[in-house]
Amino acid sequence: MMMTFSGGMAGFLWSLMMILSMALPFLLIFWLLICLGGRLQDKKTGRQTPLEALKTRLARGEISLDDFRRLKEQIS
């Protein structure tokens, strides 16, 4: 009687599948935390510095270049 044996490779593949099935949820949670953490960090630092606000107002045309220079000197 001949016993069927799979040559040893199937055992390796099953162990690899077990490792992947355990590591995949952890990697997914880690990736989600990284993505959400980046978004939360962006919201925290969403405030502009006074100089950035001046540059934005200049770019929109709300203030003139002379006003920009005068206000920049005042905040510096």
Coordinates of N, CA and C in Angstrom, one line a residue:
M1 N 0.8 -1.2 0.0 CA 0.0 0.0 0.0 C 0.9 1.2 0.0
M2 N 0.5 2.1 -0.9 CA 1.3 3.3 -1.0 C 0.6 4.5 -0.3
M3 N 1.3 5.2 0.6 CA 0.7 6.3 1.3 C 1.0 7.6 0.5
T4 N 0.1 8.4 0.3 CA 0.3 9.6 -0.4 C 0.9 10.7 0.5
F5 N 2.0 11.2 0.1 CA 2.7 12.3 0.9 C 2.9 13.4 -0.1
S6 N 2.8 14.6 0.3 CA 2.9 15.7 -0.6 C 4.3 16.3 -0.8
G7 N 5.3 15.6 -0.4 CA 6.6 16.0 -0.7 C 7.2 17.1 0.2
G8 N 6.5 17.5 1.2 CA 7.0 18.5 2.1 C 6.7 19.9 1.8
M9 N 6.4 20.2 0.5 CA 6.2 21.6 0.1 C 4.9 22.2 0.6
A10 N 3.9 21.3 0.8 CA 2.6 21.8 1.2 C 2.7 22.3 2.7
G11 N 3.5 21.7 3.5 CA 3.6 22.1 4.9 C 4.2 23.5 4.9
F12 N 5.2 23.8 4.1 CA 5.8 25.1 4.0 C 4.7 26.2 3.6
L13 N 4.0 25.8 2.6 CA 3.0 26.8 2.1 C 1.9 27.1 3.1
W14 N 1.5 26.0 3.9 CA 0.5 26.3 4.9 C 1.0 27.2 6.0
S15 N 2.3 26.9 6.4 CA 2.9 27.8 7.4 C 3.0 29.2 6.9
L16 N 3.4 29.4 5.7 CA 3.4 30.7 5.1 C 2.1 31.4 5.1
M17 N 1.0 30.7 4.7 CA -0.3 31.2 4.8 C -0.7 31.6 6.2
M18 N -0.4 30.8 7.2 CA -0.7 31.2 8.5 C 0.0 32.4 9.0
I19 N 1.3 32.6 8.6 CA 2.0 33.8 9.0 C 1.4 35.0 8.3
L20 N 1.0 34.9 7.0 CA 0.4 36.0 6.3 C -1.0 36.3 6.9
S21 N -1.7 35.3 7.2 CA -3.1 35.6 7.8 C -3.0 36.2 9.2
M22 N -1.9 36.0 9.9 CA -1.7 36.7 11.2 C -1.1 38.1 11.0
A23 N -0.2 38.3 10.0 CA 0.4 39.6 9.8 C -0.4 40.6 9.1
L24 N -1.3 40.1 8.2 CA -2.1 41.0 7.3 C -3.0 41.9 8.1
P25 N -3.7 41.4 9.1 CA -4.6 42.3 9.9 C -3.8 43.4 10.7
F26 N -2.6 43.0 11.2 CA -1.8 43.9 11.9 C -1.3 45.0 11.0
L27 N -0.8 44.6 9.8 CA -0.3 45.6 8.8 C -1.5 46.5 8.4
L28 N -2.7 46.0 8.2 CA -3.8 46.8 7.8 C -4.1 47.8 8.9
I29 N -4.2 47.4 10.1 CA -4.4 48.3 11.2 C -3.3 49.4 11.3
F30 N -2.1 49.0 11.2 CA -1.0 49.9 11.2 C -1.1 50.9 10.1
W31 N -1.4 50.5 8.9 CA -1.6 51.4 7.7 C -2.7 52.3 8.0
L32 N -3.8 51.9 8.5 CA -4.9 52.8 8.8 C -4.6 53.8 9.8
L33 N -3.8 53.4 10.8 CA -3.4 54.4 11.8 C -2.5 55.5 11.3
I34 N -1.6 55.0 10.4 CA -0.7 56.0 9.7 C -1.5 57.0 8.9
C35 N -2.4 56.5 8.1 CA -3.2 57.3 7.2 C -4.1 58.3 8.0
L36 N -4.8 57.8 9.1 CA -5.6 58.7 9.9 C -4.8 59.6 10.7
G37 N -3.6 59.2 11.2 CA -2.7 60.1 11.9 C -2.2 61.2 11.1
G38 N -2.0 61.0 9.8 CA -1.5 62.0 8.9 C -2.6 63.1 8.7
R39 N -3.9 62.6 8.6 CA -5.0 63.5 8.4 C -5.2 64.3 9.6
L40 N -5.1 63.7 10.8 CA -5.3 64.4 12.0 C -4.2 65.5 12.2
Q41 N -3.0 65.1 11.9 CA -1.9 66.0 12.0 C -2.1 67.2 11.1
D42 N -2.6 67.0 9.9 CA -2.8 68.1 8.9 C -3.9 69.1 9.5
K43 N -4.9 68.5 10.2 CA -5.9 69.4 10.8 C -5.3 70.2 11.9
K44 N -4.4 69.6 12.7 CA -3.9 70.4 13.8 C -3.0 71.5 13.3
T45 N -2.2 71.3 12.3 CA -1.3 72.3 11.8 C -1.9 73.1 10.7
G46 N -3.3 73.1 10.6 CA -3.9 73.8 9.5 C -3.9 75.3 9.7
R47 N -3.6 75.8 10.8 CA -3.5 77.2 11.0 C -2.3 77.8 10.3
Q48 N -2.6 79.0 9.8 CA -1.5 79.7 9.0 C -0.7 80.6 10.0
T49 N 0.5 80.8 9.7 CA 1.3 81.8 10.4 C 0.9 83.2 9.9
P50 N 1.1 84.2 10.6 CA 0.8 85.5 10.1 C 1.4 85.9 8.8
L51 N 2.6 85.4 8.6 CA 3.3 85.7 7.3 C 2.6 84.9 6.1
E52 N 2.2 83.7 6.4 CA 1.5 82.9 5.4 C 0.2 83.6 5.1
A53 N -0.5 84.1 6.1 CA -1.8 84.7 5.9 C -1.6 86.0 5.0
L54 N -0.5 86.7 5.3 CA -0.2 87.9 4.4 C 0.1 87.5 3.0
K55 N 0.8 86.5 2.8 CA 1.1 86.0 1.4 C -0.1 85.6 0.7
T56 N -1.0 84.9 1.4 CA -2.3 84.5 0.8 C -3.1 85.7 0.4
R57 N -3.2 86.7 1.3 CA -4.0 87.9 1.0 C -3.4 88.7 -0.2
L58 N -2.0 88.7 -0.3 CA -1.4 89.3 -1.4 C -1.7 88.6 -2.7
A59 N -1.6 87.2 -2.6 CA -1.9 86.4 -3.8 C -3.4 86.6 -4.3
R60 N -4.3 86.8 -3.4 CA -5.7 87.0 -3.7 C -6.0 88.4 -4.2
G61 N -5.0 89.3 -4.0 CA -5.2 90.7 -4.4 C -5.9 91.5 -3.4
E62 N -6.0 91.0 -2.2 CA -6.8 91.8 -1.1 C -5.9 93.0 -0.6
I63 N -4.6 92.8 -0.7 CA -3.7 93.9 -0.3 C -2.7 94.2 -1.4
S64 N -2.2 95.4 -1.4 CA -1.2 95.8 -2.4 C 0.2 95.3 -1.9
L65 N 1.2 95.4 -2.8 CA 2.5 95.0 -2.4 C 3.1 96.0 -1.4
D66 N 2.8 97.2 -1.4 CA 3.2 98.2 -0.4 C 2.6 97.8 1.0
D67 N 1.4 97.5 1.0 CA 0.7 97.1 2.2 C 1.4 95.8 2.8
F68 N 1.6 94.9 1.9 CA 2.3 93.6 2.3 C 3.6 93.9 2.9
R69 N 4.4 94.8 2.3 CA 5.8 95.1 2.9 C 5.6 95.7 4.2
R70 N 4.7 96.7 4.4 CA 4.5 97.4 5.6 C 4.0 96.5 6.7
L71 N 3.1 95.6 6.4 CA 2.5 94.7 7.4 C 3.6 93.6 7.8
K72 N 4.4 93.2 6.8 CA 5.4 92.2 7.0 C 6.5 92.8 8.0
E73 N 6.8 94.1 7.9 CA 7.7 94.7 8.8 C 7.1 94.8 10.2
Q74 N 5.8 95.0 10.3 CA 5.2 95.1 11.6 C 5.1 93.8 12.3
I75 N 4.9 92.7 11.6 CA 4.8 91.4 12.3 C 6.2 90.7 12.5
S76 N 7.2 91.3 11.9 CA 8.6 90.7 12.1 C 9.3 91.2 13.3

